[in-house]
């Protein structure tokens, strides 16, 4: 098994923001992120999946750095009013763990191994986002260190 | 406005698979992707957000290449039985459009502009996934060409 991951990264300085039940129509994602851009708020992950039940609304999840939380709460309260949302969630108890490497593209074995490492360690994966060069998961903050160790051992130590 | 995107990519050869209502507990994502890896199915995007209603279940969305669809349907029917899912959705009518560049990391202005270009063109964003070097959206396949043009004009032509 030739693994192409270069390393495992961890970021404890993240806050997960969930904008729940936004209208699923053109221009809504723009309203959310242009409001953040206007106040120069750095955004890391942006994740939007499908909504199983009501197809007319959707949830947008994104992460910011902890120091920006108070400002983002104000921005989202205003935007929430403007676009109409079911709710807003702010979760500081998360951390991002990522497997990074070249050409992860398309190799489900990499994702499976990472998810398997977390599963075997009893760590629940809350959010997943992938790209050509990385796979990122949000987990509970108090499990981040175990998560990094589990992923690292799965890809590096035991081969 | 200094934009750092290098280009806009489009992929019409994708199928969006949604595994709806899986148990939200450790090891489940591993079961799904190890089954795909065992059959050498290339997976592109993997997106899992939060589930607004029932917190004990979640939806996992991923994309594959069209030629693998029949095989993936078989794999997912088996896995669906094994882990217990509410439903499976296979959608061939999607395309992926991505803005790629260096150091997109943290600049919400890039994401906002891309989402704004799609919004102004009346194109609904169905799925979003971001990384340090790219922002990807799934849109209706018949809007993919307009989506690429709208994003391209927003970042390149009019400055
Ligand atoms: C929910 C949000 O992404 C919406 N679909 C949009 O296109 O902006
Ligand atoms: C839903 C799935 O991602 C689950 N939470 C897991 O950890 O595997």
Coordinates of C-alpha atoms and ligand atoms in Angstrom, one line a residue:
Chain A
X1 CA 0.0 0.0 0.0
X2 CA 1.6 3.1 -1.2
X3 CA 0.3 6.0 0.8
X4 CA 0.7 9.5 -0.6
X5 CA -0.1 11.5 2.5
X6 CA 2.6 13.9 3.6
X7 CA 1.4 14.8 7.1
X8 CA -1.4 15.2 9.5
X9 CA -2.4 18.7 10.6
X10 CA -4.5 19.9 13.6
X11 CA -6.2 23.3 14.2
X12 CA -7.7 23.8 17.7
X13 CA -8.4 27.5 17.0
X14 CA -11.6 26.9 15.1
X15 CA -15.2 27.7 15.7
X16 CA -17.9 25.9 13.7
X17 CA -20.7 28.1 12.6
X18 CA -23.9 26.6 11.3
X19 CA -26.5 28.7 9.5
X20 CA -29.6 26.5 9.6
X21 CA -32.5 26.5 7.2
X22 CA -31.5 29.2 4.7
X23 CA -33.6 29.5 1.6
X24 CA -32.0 27.3 -1.0
X25 CA -32.1 29.7 -3.9
X26 CA -29.5 31.7 -5.9
X27 CA -27.7 34.5 -4.2
X28 CA -28.1 33.4 -0.6
X29 CA -24.5 32.0 -0.1
X30 CA -23.3 35.3 -1.5
X31 CA -25.2 37.3 1.1
X32 CA -23.6 35.3 3.9
X33 CA -20.0 35.4 2.7
X34 CA -20.0 38.9 1.3
X35 CA -21.1 40.2 4.8
X36 CA -18.2 38.3 6.3
X37 CA -15.8 39.6 3.6
X38 CA -17.0 43.2 4.2
X39 CA -15.8 42.9 7.8
X40 CA -12.5 41.1 6.8
X41 CA -13.4 37.9 8.6
X42 CA -11.2 35.0 7.5
X43 CA -13.2 31.9 6.8
X44 CA -11.6 28.5 6.6
X45 CA -13.8 25.5 5.7
X46 CA -17.2 26.1 3.9
X47 CA -19.4 23.0 3.7
X48 CA -22.8 22.7 2.3
X49 CA -24.4 19.4 1.7
X50 CA -27.9 18.5 0.6
X51 CA -30.8 18.7 3.0
X52 CA -32.7 15.5 3.3
X53 CA -36.1 16.7 4.4
X54 CA -37.3 20.1 3.1
X55 CA -35.7 20.7 -0.2
X56 CA -36.4 24.4 -0.2
X57 CA -34.0 25.2 2.6
X58 CA -30.4 24.2 3.3
X59 CA -27.7 24.5 6.0
X60 CA -24.4 26.3 5.4
X61 CA -21.5 25.4 7.8
X62 CA -18.2 27.3 7.9
X63 CA -15.3 27.7 10.3
X64 CA -13.6 30.9 11.6
X65 CA -10.8 31.6 14.0
X66 CA -11.8 31.9 17.6
X67 CA -10.9 35.6 18.1
X68 CA -13.5 36.6 15.5
X69 CA -16.4 34.8 17.2
X70 CA -18.0 37.9 18.8
X71 CA -17.9 39.9 15.6
X72 CA -19.2 37.0 13.6
X73 CA -22.1 36.5 16.0
X74 CA -23.2 40.1 15.3
X75 CA -22.8 39.8 11.5
X76 CA -24.8 36.5 11.4
X77 CA -27.6 37.9 13.6
X78 CA -28.0 40.7 11.1
X79 CA -27.7 38.4 8.0
X80 CA -30.0 35.9 9.6
X81 CA -32.7 38.5 9.9
X82 CA -32.2 39.7 6.3
X83 CA -32.3 36.3 4.6
X84 CA -34.5 34.4 7.1
X85 CA -32.9 31.4 8.9
X86 CA -34.3 28.7 11.2
X87 CA -31.3 29.0 13.5
X88 CA -27.7 29.8 14.1
X89 CA -25.2 27.5 16.0
X90 CA -21.8 28.5 17.2
X91 CA -19.6 25.6 18.5
X92 CA -16.2 26.3 20.0
X93 CA -15.7 22.8 21.1
X94 CA -14.4 21.5 17.7
X95 CA -11.0 21.0 16.1
X96 CA -10.0 20.4 12.5
X97 CA -7.8 17.4 11.7
X98 CA -6.5 17.1 8.2
X99 CA -4.5 14.6 6.2
X100 CA -2.5 16.5 3.6
X101 CA -0.6 15.2 0.6
X102 CA -0.2 15.4 -3.1
X103 CA -2.7 13.8 -5.5
X104 CA -5.2 12.5 -2.9
X105 CA -7.6 13.0 -5.8
X106 CA -9.8 10.1 -6.3
X107 CA -8.1 7.6 -4.1
X108 CA -10.9 6.4 -1.8
X109 CA -8.4 4.3 0.1
X110 CA -6.9 7.4 1.6
X111 CA -10.2 8.7 2.9
X112 CA -11.3 5.2 4.1
X113 CA -8.0 4.8 6.0
X114 CA -8.4 8.2 7.7
X115 CA -12.0 7.6 8.6
X116 CA -11.1 4.1 9.8
X117 CA -8.4 5.4 12.0
X118 CA -10.9 7.8 13.6
X119 CA -13.6 5.1 13.8
X120 CA -11.2 2.6 15.5
X121 CA -10.2 5.3 18.0
X122 CA -13.9 5.8 18.8
X123 CA -13.9 9.4 17.4
X124 CA -17.0 10.6 15.7
X125 CA -16.6 12.6 12.5
X126 CA -18.9 15.6 12.6
X127 CA -18.0 17.4 9.3
X128 CA -16.0 16.2 6.3
X129 CA -14.6 18.3 3.4
X130 CA -12.1 17.0 0.8
X131 CA -9.9 18.5 -1.9
X132 CA -7.3 17.3 -4.3
X133 CA -4.6 17.8 -1.6
X134 CA -6.4 17.2 1.7
X135 CA -9.1 15.5 3.7
X136 CA -10.4 17.5 6.6
X137 CA -12.7 16.5 9.5
X138 CA -14.1 18.3 12.4
X139 CA -14.1 16.4 15.7
X140 CA -14.7 17.2 19.3
X141 CA -11.9 19.4 20.6
X142 CA -10.9 17.1 23.4
X143 CA -10.4 14.2 20.9
X144 CA -8.2 16.2 18.5
X145 CA -4.9 15.0 19.9
X146 CA -6.1 11.3 19.8
X147 CA -7.4 11.9 16.3
X148 CA -4.0 13.1 15.0
X149 CA -2.2 10.2 16.7
X150 CA -4.7 7.7 15.3
X151 CA -4.4 9.0 11.8
X152 CA -0.6 9.3 12.0
X153 CA -0.2 5.7 13.2
X154 CA -2.5 4.5 10.5
X155 CA -0.5 6.1 7.7
X156 CA 3.1 6.2 9.0
X157 CA 4.0 3.9 11.9
X158 CA 2.7 0.6 11.0
X159 CA 3.7 0.3 7.4
Chain B
X1 CA -9.2 44.1 -5.8
X2 CA -6.3 41.7 -6.1
X3 CA -7.7 38.3 -7.0
X4 CA -5.6 35.2 -6.6
X5 CA -7.6 32.7 -8.5
X6 CA -5.8 31.1 -11.3
X7 CA -8.6 29.6 -13.2
X8 CA -12.1 28.1 -13.3
X9 CA -12.6 24.4 -13.9
X10 CA -15.7 22.4 -14.9
X11 CA -16.4 18.7 -14.6
X12 CA -19.5 17.3 -16.3
X13 CA -18.6 13.7 -15.8
X14 CA -19.8 13.6 -12.1
X15 CA -22.6 11.8 -10.3
X16 CA -23.7 13.1 -6.9
X17 CA -24.4 10.2 -4.5
X18 CA -26.2 11.0 -1.2
X19 CA -26.2 8.4 1.6
X20 CA -29.1 9.7 3.7
X21 CA -29.7 9.1 7.4
X22 CA -26.6 7.0 8.3
X23 CA -26.0 6.5 12.1
X24 CA -23.8 9.4 13.2
X25 CA -21.3 7.3 15.2
X26 CA -17.6 6.3 14.8
X27 CA -16.7 3.9 12.0
X28 CA -19.6 4.6 9.7
X29 CA -17.8 6.8 7.2
X30 CA -15.1 4.1 7.2
X31 CA -17.6 1.4 6.2
X32 CA -18.9 3.5 3.2
X33 CA -15.5 4.4 1.8
X34 CA -13.6 1.2 2.5
X35 CA -16.4 -0.6 0.5
X36 CA -15.8 1.8 -2.4
X37 CA -12.0 1.5 -2.1
X38 CA -12.2 -2.3 -2.1
X39 CA -13.7 -2.1 -5.6
X40 CA -11.3 0.6 -6.7
X41 CA -13.9 3.3 -7.2
X42 CA -12.4 6.7 -7.5
X43 CA -14.2 9.3 -5.3
X44 CA -13.8 13.0 -5.9
X45 CA -15.7 15.3 -3.4
X46 CA -16.7 14.0 0.0
X47 CA -19.0 16.4 1.9
X48 CA -20.6 15.9 5.2
X49 CA -22.2 18.8 7.1
X50 CA -24.3 18.8 10.2
X51 CA -27.9 17.5 10.3
X52 CA -30.3 20.0 11.6
X53 CA -33.0 17.8 12.9
X54 CA -32.2 14.4 14.3
X55 CA -28.7 14.6 15.7
X56 CA -28.2 10.8 15.8
X57 CA -28.1 10.5 12.0
X58 CA -26.3 12.3 9.2
X59 CA -26.0 12.4 5.4
X60 CA -22.8 11.8 3.5
X61 CA -22.6 13.2 0.0
X62 CA -19.8 12.2 -2.5
X63 CA -19.2 12.3 -6.2
X64 CA -17.9 9.6 -8.6
X65 CA -17.3 9.5 -12.3
X66 CA -20.3 8.5 -14.4
X67 CA -18.9 5.2 -15.8
X68 CA -18.8 3.8 -12.2
X69 CA -22.4 4.5 -11.4
X70 CA -23.9 1.0 -11.9
X71 CA -21.1 -0.6 -9.8
X72 CA -21.5 2.1 -7.1
X73 CA -25.3 1.5 -7.0
X74 CA -24.6 -2.1 -6.2
X75 CA -22.0 -1.3 -3.5
X76 CA -24.2 1.3 -1.8
X77 CA -27.3 -1.0 -1.8
X78 CA -25.2 -3.6 0.1
X79 CA -23.6 -1.1 2.5
X80 CA -27.0 0.6 3.0
X81 CA -28.4 -2.7 4.3
X82 CA -25.3 -3.3 6.5
X83 CA -25.2 0.1 8.2
X84 CA -28.9 1.1 7.9
X85 CA -29.7 4.2 5.9
X86 CA -32.9 6.2 5.3
X87 CA -32.3 6.4 1.6
X88 CA -29.8 6.6 -1.3
X89 CA -29.9 9.3 -4.0
X90 CA -28.0 9.1 -7.3
X91 CA -28.1 12.3 -9.3
X92 CA -26.4 12.4 -12.8
X93 CA -27.8 15.9 -13.6
X94 CA -25.0 17.7 -11.8
X95 CA -21.7 19.3 -12.7
X96 CA -18.8 20.5 -10.6
X97 CA -17.5 24.0 -11.1
X98 CA -14.4 25.1 -9.2
X99 CA -12.3 28.3 -8.7
X100 CA -8.7 27.2 -8.3
X101 CA -5.8 29.3 -7.1
X102 CA -3.0 29.6 -4.6
X103 CA -3.7 30.7 -1.0
X104 CA -7.5 31.0 -1.2
X105 CA -7.2 30.1 2.4
X106 CA -9.2 32.4 4.6
X107 CA -10.1 35.0 2.0
X108 CA -13.9 35.1 2.3
X109 CA -13.9 37.7 -0.5
X110 CA -13.0 35.0 -3.0
X111 CA -15.8 32.7 -1.9
X112 CA -18.3 35.6 -1.8
X113 CA -17.4 36.7 -5.4
X114 CA -17.8 33.2 -6.7
X115 CA -21.1 32.7 -5.0
X116 CA -22.2 36.1 -6.1
X117 CA -21.3 35.4 -9.7
X118 CA -23.5 32.3 -9.5
X119 CA -26.3 34.1 -7.7
X120 CA -26.4 37.0 -10.2
X121 CA -26.6 34.4 -13.0
X122 CA -29.6 32.8 -11.3
X123 CA -27.7 29.6 -10.6
X124 CA -28.5 27.7 -7.4
X125 CA -25.6 26.2 -5.5
X126 CA -26.4 22.7 -4.4
X127 CA -23.2 21.6 -2.6
X128 CA -20.2 23.5 -1.5
X129 CA -16.7 22.3 -0.5
X130 CA -13.6 24.4 -0.1
X131 CA -9.9 23.9 0.5
X132 CA -6.7 25.9 0.7
X133 CA -6.5 26.0 -3.1
X134 CA -10.0 25.7 -4.4
X135 CA -13.7 26.3 -4.0
X136 CA -16.0 23.8 -5.6
X137 CA -19.7 23.9 -6.1
X138 CA -22.2 21.4 -7.6
X139 CA -24.8 23.0 -9.8
X140 CA -27.4 21.6 -12.3
X141 CA -25.6 20.2 -15.3
X142 CA -27.4 22.4 -17.8
X143 CA -26.2 25.5 -16.0
X144 CA -22.5 24.4 -15.8
X145 CA -21.4 26.4 -18.9
X146 CA -23.2 29.6 -17.7
X147 CA -21.7 29.0 -14.2
X148 CA -18.1 28.9 -15.6
X149 CA -18.7 32.0 -17.7
X150 CA -20.2 33.9 -14.8
X151 CA -17.3 33.0 -12.5
X152 CA -14.7 33.7 -15.2
X153 CA -16.2 37.2 -15.9
X154 CA -16.4 38.0 -12.2
X155 CA -12.7 37.3 -11.6
X156 CA -11.0 38.1 -14.9
X157 CA -12.8 40.1 -17.6
X158 CA -14.2 43.1 -15.7
X159 CA -11.3 44.1 -13.6
Ligands
LIG1 C1 -28.0 27.7 0.2 C2 -27.3 28.5 -0.8 O1 -26.1 27.9 -1.1 C3 -28.1 28.8 -2.1 N1 -28.4 27.5 -2.7 C4 -27.3 29.6 -3.0 O2 -27.1 29.3 -4.2 O3 -26.8 30.6 -2.7
LIG2 C1 -21.6 9.9 9.7 C2 -20.2 9.4 9.9 O1 -19.3 10.3 9.4 C3 -19.9 9.1 11.3 N1 -20.1 10.3 12.1 C4 -18.5 8.6 11.4 O2 -17.7 9.1 12.2 O3 -18.1 7.7 10.7

